[in-house]
Amino acid sequence: MTDATNTLHALLDTYLRCPAEAARSELEQALRNYQTEWIRARAGVDAPAPPAASPVAPAAKPVVAKPRFPIASADLEVLKRLADGWPGTTAEVARWAWFENRELVALEPNPAGEGPELLRLAPLGWAAIGRMPAD
C-alpha cells in the first residue's frame, strides 16, 4: 500500500471510528462483481459461462479492530462482567464516563423508568475483551 492509502486508513480508523477494512473489502467485492457483469454483458454470446463451482462468498461480518489505547486490567474486568450479563449501572461503575468516551460502552435508560443508566458493551468494548456479542 502507498503512504497515502495508509494515511487514509489511519484517518478513518482514528478520527471517524469507521471500520475501514470491512468497508474497503465490501467495496472491492462489489467492484469485482460489477466488472465481471459488465464484461459478460459486452462480450457477446461466445463469452465463457461463469464457473458453477465458485459461488460468491457471503459478506463476512465487519471485524471491529481492538482499541488502540491501553485499558487497565480492572477496567477489562468490568467489561468482562458486562459481557457476562451483569447489569452494571452508572452508579456502580466509577469510570463509566471513561468507558463511554472511548466508545467501549453505550448507555441505556434504566428499565425501571428512573435511576442510573445501564451500561451495555459497544462493538469496541467487545473487541477489547476479545469476544463477540451473542446474537
CSV table of N, CA and C in Angstrom, one decimal:
chain,number,residue,atom,x,y,z
A,1,MET,N,0.8,-1.2,0.0
A,1,MET,CA,0.0,0.0,0.0
A,1,MET,C,0.9,1.2,0.0
A,2,THR,N,0.3,2.3,-0.5
A,2,THR,CA,1.1,3.5,-0.6
A,2,THR,C,0.9,4.3,0.7
A,3,ASP,N,1.8,5.3,0.9
A,3,ASP,CA,1.7,6.1,2.2
A,3,ASP,C,0.3,6.8,2.2
A,4,ALA,N,-0.2,7.3,1.1
A,4,ALA,CA,-1.5,8.0,1.1
A,4,ALA,C,-2.6,7.0,1.5
A,5,THR,N,-2.6,5.8,1.1
A,5,THR,CA,-3.6,4.8,1.5
A,5,THR,C,-3.5,4.5,3.0
A,6,ASN,N,-2.3,4.3,3.5
A,6,ASN,CA,-2.1,4.1,4.9
A,6,ASN,C,-2.6,5.3,5.7
A,7,THR,N,-2.3,6.5,5.2
A,7,THR,CA,-2.8,7.7,5.9
A,7,THR,C,-4.3,7.8,5.9
A,8,LEU,N,-4.9,7.4,4.8
A,8,LEU,CA,-6.4,7.5,4.8
A,8,LEU,C,-7.0,6.4,5.7
A,9,HIS,N,-6.4,5.2,5.8
A,9,HIS,CA,-6.9,4.2,6.7
A,9,HIS,C,-6.7,4.7,8.1
A,10,ALA,N,-5.6,5.3,8.4
A,10,ALA,CA,-5.4,5.8,9.8
A,10,ALA,C,-6.4,6.9,10.1
A,11,LEU,N,-6.6,7.8,9.2
A,11,LEU,CA,-7.6,8.9,9.4
A,11,LEU,C,-9.0,8.3,9.7
A,12,LEU,N,-9.4,7.3,8.9
A,12,LEU,CA,-10.8,6.8,9.1
A,12,LEU,C,-10.8,6.0,10.4
A,13,ASP,N,-9.8,5.2,10.7
A,13,ASP,CA,-9.8,4.5,12.0
A,13,ASP,C,-9.8,5.3,13.2
A,14,THR,N,-8.9,6.3,13.2
A,14,THR,CA,-8.7,7.1,14.3
A,14,THR,C,-9.7,8.2,14.6
A,15,TYR,N,-10.0,9.0,13.6
A,15,TYR,CA,-10.9,10.1,13.8
A,15,TYR,C,-12.4,9.9,13.5
A,16,LEU,N,-12.7,9.0,12.6
A,16,LEU,CA,-14.1,8.8,12.3
A,16,LEU,C,-14.6,7.5,12.9
A,17,ARG,N,-13.7,6.7,13.5
A,17,ARG,CA,-14.1,5.4,14.0
A,17,ARG,C,-14.8,4.6,13.0
A,18,CYS,N,-14.4,4.7,11.8
A,18,CYS,CA,-15.0,3.9,10.7
A,18,CYS,C,-14.3,2.6,10.5
A,19,PRO,N,-14.9,1.5,10.4
A,19,PRO,CA,-14.2,0.2,10.2
A,19,PRO,C,-13.8,0.2,8.7
A,20,ALA,N,-12.6,0.8,8.4
A,20,ALA,CA,-12.2,1.0,7.1
A,20,ALA,C,-11.9,-0.3,6.4
A,21,GLU,N,-11.4,-1.3,7.0
A,21,GLU,CA,-11.0,-2.6,6.4
A,21,GLU,C,-12.3,-3.3,5.9
A,22,ALA,N,-13.3,-3.4,6.7
A,22,ALA,CA,-14.5,-4.1,6.3
A,22,ALA,C,-15.2,-3.3,5.1
A,23,ALA,N,-15.3,-2.0,5.2
A,23,ALA,CA,-15.9,-1.2,4.1
A,23,ALA,C,-15.1,-1.4,2.8
A,24,ARG,N,-13.7,-1.4,3.0
A,24,ARG,CA,-12.9,-1.5,1.8
A,24,ARG,C,-13.1,-2.9,1.1
A,25,SER,N,-13.1,-3.9,1.9
A,25,SER,CA,-13.3,-5.3,1.3
A,25,SER,C,-14.6,-5.4,0.7
A,26,GLU,N,-15.7,-4.8,1.3
A,26,GLU,CA,-17.0,-4.9,0.7
A,26,GLU,C,-17.1,-4.1,-0.6
A,27,LEU,N,-16.4,-3.0,-0.7
A,27,LEU,CA,-16.3,-2.2,-1.9
A,27,LEU,C,-15.6,-2.9,-3.0
A,28,GLU,N,-14.5,-3.5,-2.6
A,28,GLU,CA,-13.7,-4.2,-3.6
A,28,GLU,C,-14.5,-5.4,-4.2
A,29,GLN,N,-15.2,-6.1,-3.4
A,29,GLN,CA,-16.1,-7.3,-3.8
A,29,GLN,C,-17.2,-6.7,-4.8
A,30,ALA,N,-17.8,-5.7,-4.4
A,30,ALA,CA,-18.8,-5.1,-5.3
A,30,ALA,C,-18.3,-4.6,-6.6
A,31,LEU,N,-17.1,-4.0,-6.6
A,31,LEU,CA,-16.4,-3.6,-7.8
A,31,LEU,C,-16.1,-4.8,-8.7
A,32,ARG,N,-15.6,-5.9,-8.1
A,32,ARG,CA,-15.2,-7.1,-8.9
A,32,ARG,C,-16.5,-7.6,-9.6
A,33,ASN,N,-17.6,-7.7,-8.8
A,33,ASN,CA,-18.8,-8.2,-9.3
A,33,ASN,C,-19.3,-7.4,-10.5
A,34,TYR,N,-19.3,-6.0,-10.3
A,34,TYR,CA,-19.7,-5.1,-11.3
A,34,TYR,C,-18.9,-5.3,-12.6
A,35,GLN,N,-17.6,-5.4,-12.4
A,35,GLN,CA,-16.7,-5.5,-13.6
A,35,GLN,C,-16.9,-6.8,-14.3
A,36,THR,N,-17.2,-7.9,-13.6
A,36,THR,CA,-17.4,-9.2,-14.2
A,36,THR,C,-18.7,-9.1,-15.0
A,37,GLU,N,-19.8,-8.6,-14.4
A,37,GLU,CA,-21.1,-8.5,-15.1
A,37,GLU,C,-20.9,-7.6,-16.3
A,38,TRP,N,-20.2,-6.5,-16.2
A,38,TRP,CA,-20.0,-5.5,-17.4
A,38,TRP,C,-19.3,-6.2,-18.5
A,39,ILE,N,-18.3,-7.0,-18.2
A,39,ILE,CA,-17.5,-7.7,-19.3
A,39,ILE,C,-18.4,-8.7,-19.9
A,40,ARG,N,-19.2,-9.5,-19.1
A,40,ARG,CA,-20.1,-10.5,-19.7
A,40,ARG,C,-21.1,-9.9,-20.6
A,41,ALA,N,-21.7,-8.8,-20.2
A,41,ALA,CA,-22.7,-8.1,-21.0
A,41,ALA,C,-22.2,-7.6,-22.3
A,42,ARG,N,-21.0,-7.3,-22.4
A,42,ARG,CA,-20.4,-6.8,-23.6
A,42,ARG,C,-19.6,-7.8,-24.5
A,43,ALA,N,-19.4,-9.0,-23.9
A,43,ALA,CA,-18.6,-10.0,-24.6
A,43,ALA,C,-19.4,-10.7,-25.7
A,44,GLY,N,-20.7,-10.7,-25.6
A,44,GLY,CA,-21.5,-11.4,-26.6
A,44,GLY,C,-21.8,-12.9,-26.1
A,45,VAL,N,-22.3,-13.6,-27.1
A,45,VAL,CA,-22.8,-15.0,-26.8
A,45,VAL,C,-21.6,-15.9,-26.6
A,46,ASP,N,-20.4,-15.6,-27.2
A,46,ASP,CA,-19.3,-16.5,-27.1
A,46,ASP,C,-18.5,-16.3,-25.8
A,47,ALA,N,-19.0,-15.5,-24.9
A,47,ALA,CA,-18.3,-15.4,-23.6
A,47,ALA,C,-18.4,-16.6,-22.8
A,48,PRO,N,-17.4,-17.0,-22.1
A,48,PRO,CA,-17.5,-18.2,-21.3
A,48,PRO,C,-18.4,-18.0,-20.1
A,49,ALA,N,-19.1,-19.1,-19.8
A,49,ALA,CA,-20.1,-19.0,-18.7
A,49,ALA,C,-19.3,-19.0,-17.4
A,50,PRO,N,-19.9,-18.4,-16.4
A,50,PRO,CA,-19.2,-18.3,-15.1
A,50,PRO,C,-19.1,-19.7,-14.5
A,51,PRO,N,-18.0,-20.0,-13.8
A,51,PRO,CA,-17.8,-21.3,-13.2
A,51,PRO,C,-18.9,-21.6,-12.2
A,52,ALA,N,-19.5,-22.8,-12.3
A,52,ALA,CA,-20.6,-23.2,-11.4
A,52,ALA,C,-20.1,-23.5,-10.0
A,53,ALA,N,-18.9,-23.9,-9.9
A,53,ALA,CA,-18.4,-24.3,-8.6
A,53,ALA,C,-17.9,-23.2,-7.7
A,54,SER,N,-17.9,-22.0,-8.2
A,54,SER,CA,-17.4,-20.9,-7.4
A,54,SER,C,-18.5,-19.8,-7.1
A,55,PRO,N,-19.4,-20.1,-6.2
A,55,PRO,CA,-20.4,-19.1,-5.8
A,55,PRO,C,-19.7,-18.0,-5.1
A,56,VAL,N,-20.4,-16.8,-5.2
A,56,VAL,CA,-19.9,-15.6,-4.5
A,56,VAL,C,-20.0,-15.9,-3.0
A,57,ALA,N,-18.9,-15.6,-2.3
A,57,ALA,CA,-18.9,-15.9,-0.8
A,57,ALA,C,-19.8,-14.8,-0.2
A,58,PRO,N,-20.5,-15.2,0.9
A,58,PRO,CA,-21.3,-14.2,1.6
A,58,PRO,C,-20.4,-13.2,2.3
A,59,ALA,N,-20.9,-12.0,2.4
A,59,ALA,CA,-20.1,-10.9,3.0
A,59,ALA,C,-19.9,-11.3,4.5
A,60,ALA,N,-18.6,-11.2,4.9
A,60,ALA,CA,-18.3,-11.5,6.3
A,60,ALA,C,-18.8,-10.4,7.2
A,61,LYS,N,-19.0,-10.7,8.5
A,61,LYS,CA,-19.3,-9.7,9.5
A,61,LYS,C,-18.1,-8.7,9.6
A,62,PRO,N,-18.4,-7.4,9.7
A,62,PRO,CA,-17.3,-6.5,9.8
A,62,PRO,C,-16.6,-6.8,11.1
A,63,VAL,N,-15.3,-6.8,11.0
A,63,VAL,CA,-14.5,-7.0,12.2
A,63,VAL,C,-14.1,-5.7,12.8
A,64,VAL,N,-14.4,-5.6,14.1
A,64,VAL,CA,-14.1,-4.3,14.8
A,64,VAL,C,-12.6,-4.5,15.3
A,65,ALA,N,-11.8,-3.5,15.0
A,65,ALA,CA,-10.4,-3.6,15.5
A,65,ALA,C,-10.4,-3.3,17.0
A,66,LYS,N,-9.4,-3.9,17.6
A,66,LYS,CA,-9.2,-3.7,19.0
A,66,LYS,C,-8.9,-2.2,19.3
A,67,PRO,N,-9.3,-1.7,20.4
A,67,PRO,CA,-8.9,-0.3,20.8
A,67,PRO,C,-7.4,-0.1,20.7
A,68,ARG,N,-7.0,1.1,20.3
A,68,ARG,CA,-5.6,1.4,20.2
A,68,ARG,C,-5.1,2.3,21.4
A,69,PHE,N,-5.7,2.0,22.5
A,69,PHE,CA,-5.3,2.7,23.7
A,69,PHE,C,-5.2,1.7,24.9
A,70,PRO,N,-4.4,1.9,25.9
A,70,PRO,CA,-4.3,1.0,26.9
A,70,PRO,C,-5.5,0.9,27.8
A,71,ILE,N,-5.9,-0.3,28.2
A,71,ILE,CA,-7.0,-0.4,29.1
A,71,ILE,C,-6.5,-1.2,30.4
A,72,ALA,N,-6.7,-0.6,31.5
A,72,ALA,CA,-6.3,-1.2,32.8
A,72,ALA,C,-7.0,-2.5,33.0
A,73,SER,N,-6.3,-3.4,33.7
A,73,SER,CA,-6.8,-4.7,34.0
A,73,SER,C,-8.2,-4.7,34.7
A,74,ALA,N,-8.3,-3.7,35.7
A,74,ALA,CA,-9.5,-3.6,36.4
A,74,ALA,C,-10.6,-3.1,35.5
A,75,ASP,N,-10.3,-2.3,34.5
A,75,ASP,CA,-11.4,-1.9,33.5
A,75,ASP,C,-11.8,-3.0,32.6
A,76,LEU,N,-10.8,-3.9,32.3
A,76,LEU,CA,-11.1,-5.1,31.5
A,76,LEU,C,-12.0,-6.0,32.2
A,77,GLU,N,-11.8,-6.1,33.5
A,77,GLU,CA,-12.7,-7.0,34.4
A,77,GLU,C,-14.1,-6.5,34.4
A,78,VAL,N,-14.3,-5.1,34.4
A,78,VAL,CA,-15.6,-4.6,34.4
A,78,VAL,C,-16.3,-4.9,33.0
A,79,LEU,N,-15.5,-4.7,31.9
A,79,LEU,CA,-16.0,-5.1,30.6
A,79,LEU,C,-16.4,-6.5,30.5
A,80,LYS,N,-15.6,-7.4,31.1
A,80,LYS,CA,-15.9,-8.8,31.0
A,80,LYS,C,-17.2,-9.2,31.8
A,81,ARG,N,-17.3,-8.5,33.0
A,81,ARG,CA,-18.6,-8.7,33.8
A,81,ARG,C,-19.8,-8.2,33.0
A,82,LEU,N,-19.7,-7.1,32.3
A,82,LEU,CA,-20.8,-6.6,31.5
A,82,LEU,C,-21.1,-7.6,30.4
A,83,ALA,N,-20.1,-8.2,29.8
A,83,ALA,CA,-20.3,-9.2,28.7
A,83,ALA,C,-20.9,-10.5,29.3
A,84,ASP,N,-20.7,-10.8,30.5
A,84,ASP,CA,-21.3,-12.0,31.1
A,84,ASP,C,-22.7,-11.8,31.6
A,85,GLY,N,-23.2,-10.6,31.4
A,85,GLY,CA,-24.6,-10.3,31.7
A,85,GLY,C,-24.9,-9.5,32.9
A,86,TRP,N,-23.8,-9.0,33.6
A,86,TRP,CA,-24.0,-8.2,34.8
A,86,TRP,C,-24.7,-6.8,34.3
A,87,PRO,N,-25.8,-6.5,35.0
A,87,PRO,CA,-26.5,-5.2,34.6
A,87,PRO,C,-25.9,-4.0,35.3
A,88,GLY,N,-24.7,-3.7,34.9
A,88,GLY,CA,-24.0,-2.6,35.6
A,88,GLY,C,-24.6,-1.2,35.3
A,89,THR,N,-24.7,-0.4,36.2
A,89,THR,CA,-25.2,1.0,36.1
A,89,THR,C,-24.2,2.0,36.2
A,90,THR,N,-24.5,3.2,35.9
A,90,THR,CA,-23.6,4.3,36.0
A,90,THR,C,-23.3,4.6,37.5
A,91,ALA,N,-24.1,4.2,38.4
A,91,ALA,CA,-23.9,4.3,39.8
A,91,ALA,C,-22.9,3.3,40.3
A,92,GLU,N,-22.8,2.2,39.7
A,92,GLU,CA,-22.0,1.1,40.2
A,92,GLU,C,-20.6,1.1,39.5
A,93,VAL,N,-20.4,1.7,38.4
A,93,VAL,CA,-19.2,1.7,37.7
A,93,VAL,C,-18.6,3.1,37.8
A,94,ALA,N,-17.5,3.2,38.5
A,94,ALA,CA,-16.9,4.5,38.8
A,94,ALA,C,-16.4,5.2,37.6
A,95,ARG,N,-15.8,4.5,36.6
A,95,ARG,CA,-15.2,5.1,35.5
A,95,ARG,C,-16.1,5.0,34.2
A,96,TRP,N,-17.4,5.0,34.4
A,96,TRP,CA,-18.3,4.8,33.3
A,96,TRP,C,-18.1,5.9,32.2
A,97,ALA,N,-17.8,7.1,32.6
A,97,ALA,CA,-17.6,8.2,31.6
A,97,ALA,C,-16.4,7.9,30.7
A,98,TRP,N,-15.3,7.3,31.3
A,98,TRP,CA,-14.1,7.0,30.6
A,98,TRP,C,-14.5,5.9,29.6
A,99,PHE,N,-15.3,4.9,30.0
A,99,PHE,CA,-15.7,3.8,29.0
A,99,PHE,C,-16.5,4.4,27.9
A,100,GLU,N,-17.4,5.3,28.2
A,100,GLU,CA,-18.3,5.9,27.2
A,100,GLU,C,-17.5,6.8,26.2
A,101,ASN,N,-16.6,7.6,26.8
A,101,ASN,CA,-15.8,8.5,25.9
A,101,ASN,C,-15.0,7.7,24.9
A,102,ARG,N,-14.6,6.5,25.3
A,102,ARG,CA,-13.8,5.7,24.4
A,102,ARG,C,-14.6,4.7,23.6
A,103,GLU,N,-15.9,4.9,23.6
A,103,GLU,CA,-16.9,4.1,22.9
A,103,GLU,C,-16.8,2.6,23.2
A,104,LEU,N,-16.5,2.3,24.4
A,104,LEU,CA,-16.4,0.9,24.9
A,104,LEU,C,-17.8,0.4,25.3
A,105,VAL,N,-18.6,1.4,25.8
A,105,VAL,CA,-20.0,1.0,26.3
A,105,VAL,C,-20.9,2.1,25.7
A,106,ALA,N,-22.2,1.6,25.7
A,106,ALA,CA,-23.3,2.5,25.4
A,106,ALA,C,-24.2,2.6,26.6
A,107,LEU,N,-24.8,3.7,26.8
A,107,LEU,CA,-25.7,3.9,27.9
A,107,LEU,C,-27.2,3.7,27.5
A,108,GLU,N,-27.9,3.0,28.3
A,108,GLU,CA,-29.3,2.7,28.0
A,108,GLU,C,-30.1,3.2,29.2
A,109,PRO,N,-31.4,3.7,29.0
A,109,PRO,CA,-32.2,4.2,30.1
A,109,PRO,C,-32.5,3.0,31.0
A,110,ASN,N,-32.7,3.3,32.3
A,110,ASN,CA,-33.0,2.3,33.3
A,110,ASN,C,-34.4,1.8,33.0
A,111,PRO,N,-34.6,0.5,32.9
A,111,PRO,CA,-35.9,-0.1,32.6
A,111,PRO,C,-37.0,0.3,33.7
A,112,ALA,N,-36.5,0.6,34.9
A,112,ALA,CA,-37.5,1.0,35.9
A,112,ALA,C,-38.1,2.4,35.7
A,113,GLY,N,-37.5,3.1,34.7
A,113,GLY,CA,-38.1,4.4,34.4
A,113,GLY,C,-37.3,5.5,35.1
A,114,GLU,N,-36.6,5.2,36.1
A,114,GLU,CA,-35.8,6.2,36.9
A,114,GLU,C,-34.6,5.5,37.4
A,115,GLY,N,-33.7,6.3,37.8
A,115,GLY,CA,-32.4,5.7,38.4
A,115,GLY,C,-31.3,5.8,37.4
A,116,PRO,N,-30.1,5.2,37.8
A,116,PRO,CA,-29.0,5.4,36.9
A,116,PRO,C,-29.1,4.6,35.6
A,117,GLU,N,-28.4,5.0,34.6
A,117,GLU,CA,-28.5,4.4,33.3
A,117,GLU,C,-27.7,3.1,33.3
A,118,LEU,N,-28.1,2.1,32.5
A,118,LEU,CA,-27.4,0.8,32.4
A,118,LEU,C,-26.3,0.9,31.3
A,119,LEU,N,-25.2,0.2,31.6
A,119,LEU,CA,-24.1,0.2,30.6
A,119,LEU,C,-24.2,-1.1,29.8
A,120,ARG,N,-24.1,-1.0,28.5
A,120,ARG,CA,-24.1,-2.1,27.6
A,120,ARG,C,-22.8,-2.0,26.8
A,121,LEU,N,-22.2,-3.2,26.5
A,121,LEU,CA,-21.0,-3.2,25.7
A,121,LEU,C,-21.2,-2.7,24.2
A,122,ALA,N,-20.4,-1.8,23.8
A,122,ALA,CA,-20.4,-1.4,22.4
A,122,ALA,C,-19.5,-2.3,21.6
A,123,PRO,N,-19.5,-2.3,20.2
A,123,PRO,CA,-18.7,-3.2,19.5
A,123,PRO,C,-17.2,-3.1,19.9
A,124,LEU,N,-16.7,-1.9,20.1
A,124,LEU,CA,-15.3,-1.7,20.5
A,124,LEU,C,-15.1,-2.3,21.9
A,125,GLY,N,-16.0,-2.3,22.8
A,125,GLY,CA,-15.9,-3.0,24.1
A,125,GLY,C,-15.8,-4.5,24.0
A,126,TRP,N,-16.6,-5.1,23.1
A,126,TRP,CA,-16.5,-6.5,22.8
A,126,TRP,C,-15.1,-6.8,22.3
A,127,ALA,N,-14.6,-6.0,21.3
A,127,ALA,CA,-13.3,-6.2,20.7
A,127,ALA,C,-12.2,-6.1,21.8
A,128,ALA,N,-12.4,-5.2,22.8
A,128,ALA,CA,-11.4,-5.0,23.8
A,128,ALA,C,-11.2,-6.3,24.6
A,129,ILE,N,-12.2,-7.0,24.9
A,129,ILE,CA,-12.1,-8.3,25.7
A,129,ILE,C,-11.9,-9.5,24.8
A,130,GLY,N,-11.9,-9.3,23.5
A,130,GLY,CA,-11.6,-10.4,22.5
A,130,GLY,C,-12.8,-11.3,22.4
A,131,ARG,N,-14.0,-10.9,22.5
A,131,ARG,CA,-15.2,-11.7,22.4
A,131,ARG,C,-16.1,-11.1,21.4
A,132,MET,N,-17.1,-11.9,21.0
A,132,MET,CA,-18.2,-11.4,20.1
A,132,MET,C,-19.5,-11.4,20.8
A,133,PRO,N,-20.4,-10.5,20.6
A,133,PRO,CA,-21.6,-10.5,21.3
A,133,PRO,C,-22.5,-11.7,20.8
A,134,ALA,N,-23.3,-12.2,21.7
A,134,ALA,CA,-24.2,-13.3,21.4
A,134,ALA,C,-25.4,-12.7,20.6
A,135,ASP,N,-25.6,-13.1,19.4
A,135,ASP,CA,-26.7,-12.6,18.6
A,135,ASP,C,-28.0,-13.0,19.0
